[in-house]
CSV table of C-alpha atoms and ligand atoms in Angstrom, one decimal:
chain,number,residue,atom,x,y,z
S,1,MET,CA,-27.5,92.0,-27.9
S,2,THR,CA,-28.5,88.6,-29.5
S,3,PRO,CA,-28.0,88.7,-33.2
S,4,HIS,CA,-30.9,89.0,-35.7
S,5,THR,CA,-31.7,85.5,-37.0
S,6,LEU,CA,-32.9,84.9,-40.5
S,7,ARG,CA,-34.3,81.7,-41.3
S,8,LEU,CA,-33.6,80.5,-44.8
S,9,GLY,CA,-36.0,77.9,-46.4
S,10,THR,CA,-34.4,75.5,-49.2
S,11,ARG,CA,-35.3,72.5,-51.0
S,12,GLY,CA,-33.0,69.4,-50.0
S,13,SER,CA,-31.6,68.6,-53.3
S,14,GLU,CA,-27.7,68.8,-53.7
S,15,LEU,CA,-28.0,71.7,-56.2
S,16,ALA,CA,-30.6,73.4,-53.7
S,17,LEU,CA,-28.3,73.2,-50.8
S,18,LYS,CA,-25.4,74.5,-52.7
S,19,GLN,CA,-27.6,77.4,-53.9
S,20,ALA,CA,-28.6,78.0,-50.3
S,21,GLU,CA,-24.9,77.8,-49.1
S,22,MET,CA,-24.0,80.6,-51.7
S,23,VAL,CA,-26.8,82.8,-50.2
S,24,GLU,CA,-25.9,82.2,-46.9
S,25,ALA,CA,-22.4,83.2,-47.5
S,26,THR,CA,-23.3,86.4,-49.3
S,27,LEU,CA,-25.6,87.3,-46.8
S,28,ARG,CA,-22.9,86.7,-43.9
S,29,ALA,CA,-20.3,88.6,-46.0
S,30,ALA,CA,-22.6,91.6,-46.2
S,31,HIS,CA,-24.1,91.2,-42.7
S,32,PRO,CA,-21.3,90.0,-40.2
S,33,GLU,CA,-23.6,90.3,-37.5
S,34,LEU,CA,-26.6,88.3,-38.9
S,35,HIS,CA,-27.5,84.8,-37.9
S,36,VAL,CA,-28.7,82.8,-40.7
S,37,GLU,CA,-30.5,79.5,-40.0
S,38,ARG,CA,-31.2,76.9,-42.6
S,39,VAL,CA,-34.7,75.1,-42.9
S,40,VAL,CA,-34.6,72.3,-45.4
S,41,ILE,CA,-38.2,71.6,-46.8
S,42,ALA,CA,-39.4,69.0,-49.2
S,43,THR,CA,-41.5,70.0,-52.2
S,44,THR,CA,-44.4,68.2,-54.2
S,45,GLY,CA,-41.7,67.9,-56.8
S,46,ASP,CA,-39.3,66.3,-54.5
S,47,LYS,CA,-41.7,63.8,-52.9
S,48,ARG,CA,-42.9,62.5,-56.3
S,49,PRO,CA,-40.0,61.9,-58.7
S,50,ASP,CA,-42.2,59.3,-60.4
S,51,LEU,CA,-44.7,61.9,-61.9
S,52,ARG,CA,-44.1,63.6,-65.0
S,53,PHE,CA,-44.6,67.3,-65.1
S,54,LYS,CA,-47.8,67.3,-66.8
S,55,GLU,CA,-49.0,64.8,-64.1
S,56,PHE,CA,-48.9,67.6,-61.4
S,57,THR,CA,-52.1,69.2,-60.9
S,58,ASP,CA,-53.7,71.8,-58.5
S,59,GLY,CA,-57.6,71.0,-58.9
S,60,ASP,CA,-57.8,70.6,-62.7
S,61,ARG,CA,-55.0,73.1,-63.7
S,62,LEU,CA,-51.3,72.2,-64.0
S,63,ASP,CA,-49.6,72.9,-61.0
S,64,LYS,CA,-46.9,75.6,-61.7
S,65,GLY,CA,-45.2,75.5,-58.3
S,66,ILE,CA,-44.3,72.0,-57.6
S,67,PHE,CA,-40.6,73.2,-56.6
S,68,THR,CA,-41.8,76.2,-54.7
S,69,LYS,CA,-45.4,75.9,-53.1
S,70,GLU,CA,-44.1,74.2,-49.9
S,71,LEU,CA,-41.4,77.0,-49.2
S,72,GLU,CA,-44.2,79.6,-49.7
S,73,PHE,CA,-46.4,77.9,-47.1
S,74,ALA,CA,-43.4,78.2,-44.8
S,75,LEU,CA,-43.1,81.8,-45.6
S,76,HIS,CA,-46.7,82.3,-44.8
S,77,ASP,CA,-46.7,80.6,-41.6
S,78,GLY,CA,-43.5,82.4,-40.4
S,79,SER,CA,-41.3,79.4,-40.2
S,80,ILE,CA,-39.0,80.6,-42.6
S,81,ASP,CA,-38.0,84.4,-43.4
S,82,ILE,CA,-36.7,83.8,-46.9
S,83,ALA,CA,-37.0,81.2,-49.6
S,84,VAL,CA,-34.1,80.3,-51.9
S,85,HIS,CA,-35.2,79.2,-55.3
S,86,SER,CA,-33.5,78.4,-58.8
S,87,LEU,CA,-35.4,81.3,-60.4
S,88,LYS,CA,-36.5,79.4,-63.5
S,89,ASP,CA,-38.7,77.1,-61.4
S,90,VAL,CA,-40.4,79.9,-59.7
S,91,PRO,CA,-43.9,80.9,-61.3
S,92,THR,CA,-44.0,84.5,-62.8
S,93,VAL,CA,-47.1,85.2,-60.5
S,94,LEU,CA,-46.4,84.9,-56.9
S,95,ASP,CA,-48.8,84.9,-54.2
S,96,GLU,CA,-49.7,88.5,-53.4
S,97,ALA,CA,-48.0,88.5,-50.1
S,98,PHE,CA,-44.5,87.8,-51.6
S,99,LEU,CA,-41.9,89.1,-53.8
S,100,ILE,CA,-38.6,88.2,-55.4
S,101,ALA,CA,-36.6,90.5,-53.2
S,102,ALA,CA,-33.2,90.0,-54.6
S,103,VAL,CA,-31.2,87.7,-56.9
S,104,LEU,CA,-27.5,86.6,-56.9
S,105,GLU,CA,-25.1,87.4,-59.6
S,106,ARG,CA,-26.2,85.1,-62.5
S,107,ALA,CA,-24.3,81.8,-63.2
S,108,PRO,CA,-23.6,80.8,-67.1
S,109,ILE,CA,-27.3,80.5,-68.4
S,110,GLU,CA,-26.5,78.0,-71.5
S,111,ASP,CA,-27.7,74.5,-71.8
S,112,VAL,CA,-25.1,71.6,-72.2
S,113,LEU,CA,-25.5,68.6,-74.3
S,114,ILE,CA,-23.9,65.7,-72.4
S,115,SER,CA,-23.4,62.5,-74.4
S,116,ARG,CA,-21.5,59.1,-74.2
S,117,ASP,CA,-20.0,59.7,-77.6
S,118,GLY,CA,-18.9,63.5,-77.4
S,119,TYR,CA,-21.7,64.6,-79.9
S,120,THR,CA,-22.8,68.2,-80.4
S,121,LEU,CA,-26.3,69.3,-81.7
S,122,GLU,CA,-25.0,69.1,-85.0
S,123,THR,CA,-23.4,65.6,-84.9
S,124,LEU,CA,-26.1,63.7,-83.2
S,125,PRO,CA,-26.7,60.7,-85.5
S,126,PRO,CA,-30.3,60.5,-86.7
S,127,GLY,CA,-32.6,58.6,-84.4
S,128,ALA,CA,-30.4,59.7,-81.4
S,129,LYS,CA,-32.4,59.7,-78.0
S,130,ILE,CA,-32.0,62.7,-75.9
S,131,GLY,CA,-33.3,62.8,-72.3
S,132,THR,CA,-35.2,65.8,-71.2
S,133,SER,CA,-38.4,66.8,-69.9
S,134,SER,CA,-38.5,70.6,-70.6
S,135,VAL,CA,-41.0,71.4,-73.3
S,136,ARG,CA,-38.6,74.4,-74.2
S,137,ARG,CA,-35.8,72.1,-74.7
S,138,ILE,CA,-38.0,69.4,-76.6
S,139,ARG,CA,-39.4,71.9,-78.9
S,140,GLN,CA,-36.0,73.6,-79.9
S,141,ILE,CA,-34.6,70.0,-80.5
S,142,HIS,CA,-37.4,69.0,-82.7
S,143,TRP,CA,-37.1,72.3,-84.6
S,144,LEU,CA,-33.2,72.2,-85.2
S,145,ARG,CA,-32.8,68.4,-85.2
S,146,PRO,CA,-36.4,67.0,-86.4
S,147,ASP,CA,-34.6,63.4,-86.9
S,148,VAL,CA,-33.8,62.9,-83.2
S,149,GLU,CA,-36.0,61.9,-80.5
S,150,CYS,CA,-36.7,63.3,-76.9
S,151,VAL,CA,-37.3,61.0,-74.3
S,152,GLU,CA,-38.7,62.3,-70.9
S,153,ILE,CA,-36.5,61.8,-67.8
S,154,ARG,CA,-36.7,63.2,-64.5
S,155,GLY,CA,-34.6,63.3,-61.1
S,156,ASN,CA,-32.0,65.6,-59.8
S,157,VAL,CA,-28.8,66.5,-61.9
S,158,PRO,CA,-26.7,63.6,-60.6
S,159,THR,CA,-29.4,61.0,-61.3
S,160,ARG,CA,-29.9,62.4,-64.6
S,161,ILE,CA,-26.4,62.2,-65.6
S,162,LYS,CA,-26.0,58.6,-64.3
S,163,LYS,CA,-29.0,57.5,-66.8
S,164,LEU,CA,-26.5,57.9,-69.7
S,165,GLN,CA,-24.5,55.0,-68.2
S,166,LEU,CA,-24.9,51.7,-70.3
S,167,PRO,CA,-27.2,49.9,-70.7
S,168,SER,CA,-29.3,53.0,-71.4
S,169,ASP,CA,-31.2,53.9,-74.5
S,170,LEU,CA,-30.1,57.4,-74.2
S,171,ASP,CA,-27.5,58.9,-76.4
S,172,ALA,CA,-27.5,62.2,-74.7
S,173,ILE,CA,-29.2,64.5,-72.0
S,174,LEU,CA,-29.7,68.3,-71.8
S,175,LEU,CA,-28.9,70.2,-68.6
S,176,ALA,CA,-28.5,73.8,-67.5
S,177,LYS,CA,-24.7,74.7,-67.3
S,178,ALA,CA,-25.6,76.5,-64.1
S,179,GLY,CA,-26.3,73.6,-62.0
S,180,LEU,CA,-23.4,71.6,-63.4
S,181,VAL,CA,-20.9,74.5,-62.4
S,182,ARG,CA,-22.4,74.9,-59.0
S,183,LEU,CA,-22.0,71.1,-58.3
S,184,GLY,CA,-18.5,71.5,-59.6
S,185,LEU,CA,-19.2,68.7,-62.0
S,186,LEU,CA,-18.2,70.5,-65.3
S,187,SER,CA,-14.5,70.9,-66.4
S,188,SER,CA,-12.6,72.1,-69.6
S,189,ASP,CA,-11.4,69.4,-71.9
S,190,THR,CA,-7.7,69.9,-71.4
S,191,GLY,CA,-6.8,68.2,-74.8
S,192,LEU,CA,-8.3,71.3,-76.5
S,193,GLN,CA,-6.4,74.4,-76.7
S,194,PRO,CA,-7.5,77.9,-77.7
S,195,VAL,CA,-7.0,79.3,-81.3
S,196,GLY,CA,-3.4,80.5,-81.4
S,197,GLU,CA,-1.7,79.2,-78.4
S,198,THR,CA,-0.6,75.7,-79.8
S,199,ASP,CA,0.4,77.1,-83.2
S,200,ILE,CA,2.3,80.0,-81.7
S,201,LEU,CA,4.2,77.7,-79.5
S,202,SER,CA,5.5,75.6,-82.3
S,203,VAL,CA,7.0,78.5,-84.2
S,204,PRO,CA,10.8,78.6,-83.9
S,205,SER,CA,12.0,81.4,-81.9
S,206,ASP,CA,14.1,83.2,-84.4
S,207,SER,CA,11.3,83.5,-87.0
S,208,THR,CA,8.3,86.2,-86.5
S,209,PRO,CA,5.7,85.8,-89.1
S,210,PRO,CA,2.5,87.5,-88.4
S,211,THR,CA,0.3,85.2,-86.2
S,212,SER,CA,-2.5,85.0,-88.8
S,213,ALA,CA,-0.1,83.4,-91.2
S,214,LEU,CA,0.2,80.5,-88.8
S,215,ILE,CA,-3.4,79.3,-88.5
S,216,SER,CA,-4.8,77.8,-91.5
S,217,PRO,CA,-8.7,78.3,-92.2
S,218,GLN,CA,-9.1,74.7,-91.5
S,219,SER,CA,-7.5,74.8,-88.2
S,220,LEU,CA,-9.1,77.8,-87.3
S,221,ALA,CA,-12.5,76.4,-88.1
S,222,ASP,CA,-11.5,73.1,-86.1
S,223,ASN,CA,-10.5,75.2,-83.2
S,224,ILE,CA,-13.6,77.3,-83.3
S,225,SER,CA,-16.0,74.2,-83.3
S,226,ALA,CA,-14.1,72.6,-80.6
S,227,SER,CA,-12.9,75.5,-78.6
S,228,PRO,CA,-12.6,74.9,-74.9
S,229,THR,CA,-15.5,77.1,-73.9
S,230,ASP,CA,-17.9,74.9,-75.8
S,231,LYS,CA,-16.4,71.4,-75.3
S,232,MET,CA,-16.1,70.4,-71.8
S,233,SER,CA,-16.8,67.3,-69.8
S,234,VAL,CA,-18.8,66.3,-66.7
S,235,SER,CA,-17.8,63.8,-64.0
S,236,LEU,CA,-19.4,62.9,-60.9
S,237,PRO,CA,-17.6,62.0,-57.6
S,238,ASP,CA,-17.8,58.3,-57.0
S,239,PHE,CA,-19.1,57.5,-60.7
S,240,PRO,CA,-16.6,55.9,-63.1
S,241,ILE,CA,-17.6,57.4,-66.3
S,242,THR,CA,-16.6,61.0,-67.6
S,243,PHE,CA,-19.2,62.1,-70.3
S,244,PRO,CA,-18.1,64.7,-72.8
S,245,ALA,CA,-20.2,67.9,-72.7
S,246,ALA,CA,-21.1,70.7,-75.6
S,247,ILE,CA,-22.2,73.9,-74.4
S,248,LEU,CA,-25.1,75.1,-76.5
S,249,PRO,CA,-24.3,78.9,-77.4
S,250,CYS,CA,-27.4,81.2,-76.8
S,251,GLY,CA,-27.4,82.2,-80.6
S,252,LYS,CA,-28.3,78.6,-81.3
S,253,PHE,CA,-30.3,77.2,-78.5
S,254,LEU,CA,-32.0,79.4,-76.0
S,255,PRO,CA,-32.1,79.1,-72.2
S,256,ALA,CA,-35.3,79.3,-69.9
S,257,ALA,CA,-36.3,82.6,-68.6
S,258,GLY,CA,-34.4,83.1,-65.2
S,259,GLN,CA,-32.2,80.3,-66.1
S,260,GLY,CA,-28.7,80.3,-64.0
S,261,ALA,CA,-30.1,83.1,-61.5
S,262,ILE,CA,-30.8,82.2,-57.8
S,263,GLY,CA,-33.9,84.3,-56.6
S,264,ILE,CA,-34.7,84.8,-53.0
S,265,GLU,CA,-38.4,85.4,-52.0
S,266,ALA,CA,-39.5,87.3,-49.0
S,267,ARG,CA,-42.6,88.7,-47.4
S,268,LYS,CA,-43.5,92.1,-48.6
S,269,THR,CA,-44.2,93.4,-45.3
S,270,ASP,CA,-41.2,92.1,-43.6
S,271,SER,CA,-39.0,95.3,-43.9
S,272,VAL,CA,-36.1,94.0,-41.9
S,273,THR,CA,-35.5,91.0,-44.1
S,274,LEU,CA,-36.3,93.2,-47.2
S,275,ALA,CA,-33.3,95.6,-46.0
S,276,TYR,CA,-31.0,92.7,-45.4
S,277,LEU,CA,-31.7,91.4,-49.0
S,278,ALA,CA,-31.7,94.8,-50.7
S,279,ALA,CA,-27.9,94.8,-49.8
S,280,ILE,CA,-26.9,91.7,-51.5
S,281,ASN,CA,-29.1,92.1,-54.8
S,282,HIS,CA,-27.1,91.9,-57.9
S,283,ALA,CA,-28.9,94.7,-59.8
S,284,PRO,CA,-27.8,93.9,-63.7
S,285,THR,CA,-29.2,90.2,-63.0
S,286,PHE,CA,-32.0,91.5,-61.5
S,287,ALA,CA,-32.8,93.7,-64.4
S,288,ARG,CA,-32.3,90.7,-66.8
S,289,ILE,CA,-34.6,88.4,-65.1
S,290,SER,CA,-37.1,91.2,-64.7
S,291,THR,CA,-37.4,91.3,-68.4
S,292,GLU,CA,-37.4,87.7,-69.0
S,293,ARG,CA,-40.2,86.9,-66.3
S,294,GLU,CA,-42.4,89.9,-67.3
S,295,PHE,CA,-42.3,88.5,-71.0
S,296,LEU,CA,-43.4,85.0,-69.7
S,297,HIS,CA,-46.0,86.9,-67.3
S,298,LEU,CA,-47.5,88.9,-70.1
S,299,LEU,CA,-47.9,85.7,-72.3
S,300,HIS,CA,-49.4,83.8,-69.4
S,301,ALA,CA,-46.7,81.3,-69.8
S,302,GLY,CA,-44.9,79.3,-67.2
S,303,CYS,CA,-41.8,77.2,-67.0
S,304,GLN,CA,-43.9,74.3,-68.9
S,305,THR,CA,-44.3,76.5,-71.8
S,306,PRO,CA,-41.9,76.4,-74.9
S,307,ILE,CA,-40.3,79.6,-74.7
S,308,GLY,CA,-36.6,80.6,-74.9
S,309,ALA,CA,-35.5,83.7,-73.6
S,310,HIS,CA,-32.3,85.6,-73.7
S,311,THR,CA,-31.1,89.0,-72.2
S,312,GLU,CA,-27.7,90.7,-72.6
S,313,ILE,CA,-26.7,94.0,-71.1
S,314,ILE,CA,-24.7,96.1,-73.6
S,315,GLU,CA,-23.5,99.3,-71.8
S,316,ASP,CA,-26.7,101.0,-70.9
S,317,THR,CA,-29.0,98.8,-73.0
S,318,LEU,CA,-30.7,95.7,-72.3
S,319,THR,CA,-31.3,93.5,-75.2
S,320,PHE,CA,-33.9,90.6,-75.3
S,321,THR,CA,-34.5,87.8,-77.6
S,322,ALA,CA,-37.3,85.3,-77.2
S,323,TRP,CA,-38.3,82.3,-79.3
S,324,VAL,CA,-42.0,81.6,-78.9
S,325,PHE,CA,-43.2,78.2,-80.1
S,326,ASP,CA,-46.9,77.5,-80.6
S,327,GLU,CA,-48.0,75.1,-78.2
S,328,GLN,CA,-50.9,73.8,-80.5
S,329,THR,CA,-48.6,73.3,-83.6
S,330,PRO,CA,-45.8,70.8,-82.7
S,331,ASP,CA,-44.0,71.4,-86.1
S,332,ALA,CA,-44.0,75.1,-86.4
S,333,PRO,CA,-41.1,77.1,-86.2
S,334,PRO,CA,-40.8,79.7,-83.4
S,335,GLN,CA,-41.7,83.2,-83.6
S,336,VAL,CA,-38.4,85.1,-83.1
S,337,ILE,CA,-38.4,88.3,-81.4
S,338,ASN,CA,-35.9,90.9,-80.6
S,339,THR,CA,-36.3,94.0,-78.7
S,340,SER,CA,-34.1,96.4,-76.7
S,341,ALA,CA,-34.8,98.9,-73.9
S,342,PRO,CA,-32.8,101.3,-71.6
S,343,LEU,CA,-31.2,99.0,-68.8
S,344,THR,CA,-33.3,101.1,-66.3
S,345,GLN,CA,-36.6,100.0,-68.0
S,346,PRO,CA,-36.3,96.2,-68.4
S,347,LEU,CA,-40.2,95.8,-68.4
S,348,LEU,CA,-40.4,97.7,-71.5
S,349,ALA,CA,-38.2,95.3,-73.3
S,350,ALA,CA,-40.7,92.7,-72.3
S,351,SER,CA,-44.0,94.6,-73.0
S,352,GLN,CA,-42.5,95.6,-76.5
S,353,ALA,CA,-41.6,92.0,-77.1
S,354,ALA,CA,-45.1,90.7,-76.0
S,355,ALA,CA,-46.9,93.1,-78.2
S,356,GLU,CA,-44.9,91.6,-81.2
S,357,VAL,CA,-46.2,87.9,-80.6
S,358,THR,CA,-49.0,87.2,-82.9
S,359,ARG,CA,-51.3,84.3,-81.9
V,401,PBG,N1,-35.9,72.3,-63.6
V,401,PBG,C1,-34.7,72.0,-62.8
V,401,PBG,C2,-33.7,73.1,-62.8
V,401,PBG,N2,-33.9,74.0,-62.2
V,401,PBG,C3,-32.8,74.8,-62.3
V,401,PBG,C4,-31.8,74.0,-62.7
V,401,PBG,C5,-30.4,74.3,-63.0
V,401,PBG,C6,-29.9,75.6,-62.5
V,401,PBG,C7,-30.5,77.0,-63.1
V,401,PBG,O1,-30.7,77.0,-64.3
V,401,PBG,O2,-30.4,77.9,-62.3
V,401,PBG,C8,-32.3,72.9,-63.2
V,401,PBG,C9,-31.7,71.7,-63.6
V,401,PBG,C10,-31.6,71.7,-65.1
V,401,PBG,O3,-32.2,72.5,-65.9
V,401,PBG,O4,-30.6,71.3,-65.6
């Protein structure tokens, strides 16, 4: 019998191809008999790297699907069976013929500040210029550090990193940790060690004081602010400069809905494909992204709306935090919303949160 072939549509960026590879590997592991064929499709967002996000319009409305539309055309005409997306780029309202049928296990969801001089959000000098085109990142930066300036940049992940090279008027850029990890560009700074390890090693073996006495409050503070989990570096192959990178913890800086998740879109009527996908879906990730995307949907928001969203699963409970910035009032602080719901009811955490938003 000839094996069943599943045609997988993806964008052609380095990150998209990496993510397509991950989906292919997961499908093959679950279905060794399946033949997966890759189809690379350029999207409007890829074809016009010169345009700013605001300049993509569909009729007179902002085009929300610049990285997804062409993949959906191919799903429609049957030239592909599944479309692989960075879920945060996928509009929350899909064509009624399609659904997000599965997600892979989520990567880290944080944003990362990459700079030439090893800045953190706190140590950026006044007047520093930060490259990002995301309204969510711009509003959070403006709120947390009104004295620094955001500058629009576009391009794929490596292109943006290279924009930090001198002569550049950028002091830092913001990117998602997920993309850096998937492209293998992020590494821990080896000079930094976790709290405890260095101090304990320096103790003579014949004395055994309690470990707490070995670490002064100051060294603890230094270690916490420079722990290897939040101080890292970014380097590109074939590029001479390594840039320091600071991970922005989710308690301080909120990611986008769906950040770090890879979504697989399929035709609702294609039961054969849906069965293949059901077997690879990562249920906890699916619950989390369902809350995050439903919240945006209820607020009629897209990826170009200034909203930060963060879910966590704690035992059988899904907790949700959202920061909603008012689009009309650039200096206003966000509304901060916290809800939780049973893990089995992710949409409830979203509807309760949406009901709390006043506007
Ligand atoms: N809008 C671009 C985009 N879409 C997904 C990612 C990164 C991977 C992810 O968040 O899943 C990026 C780049 C970035 O924000 O740094």
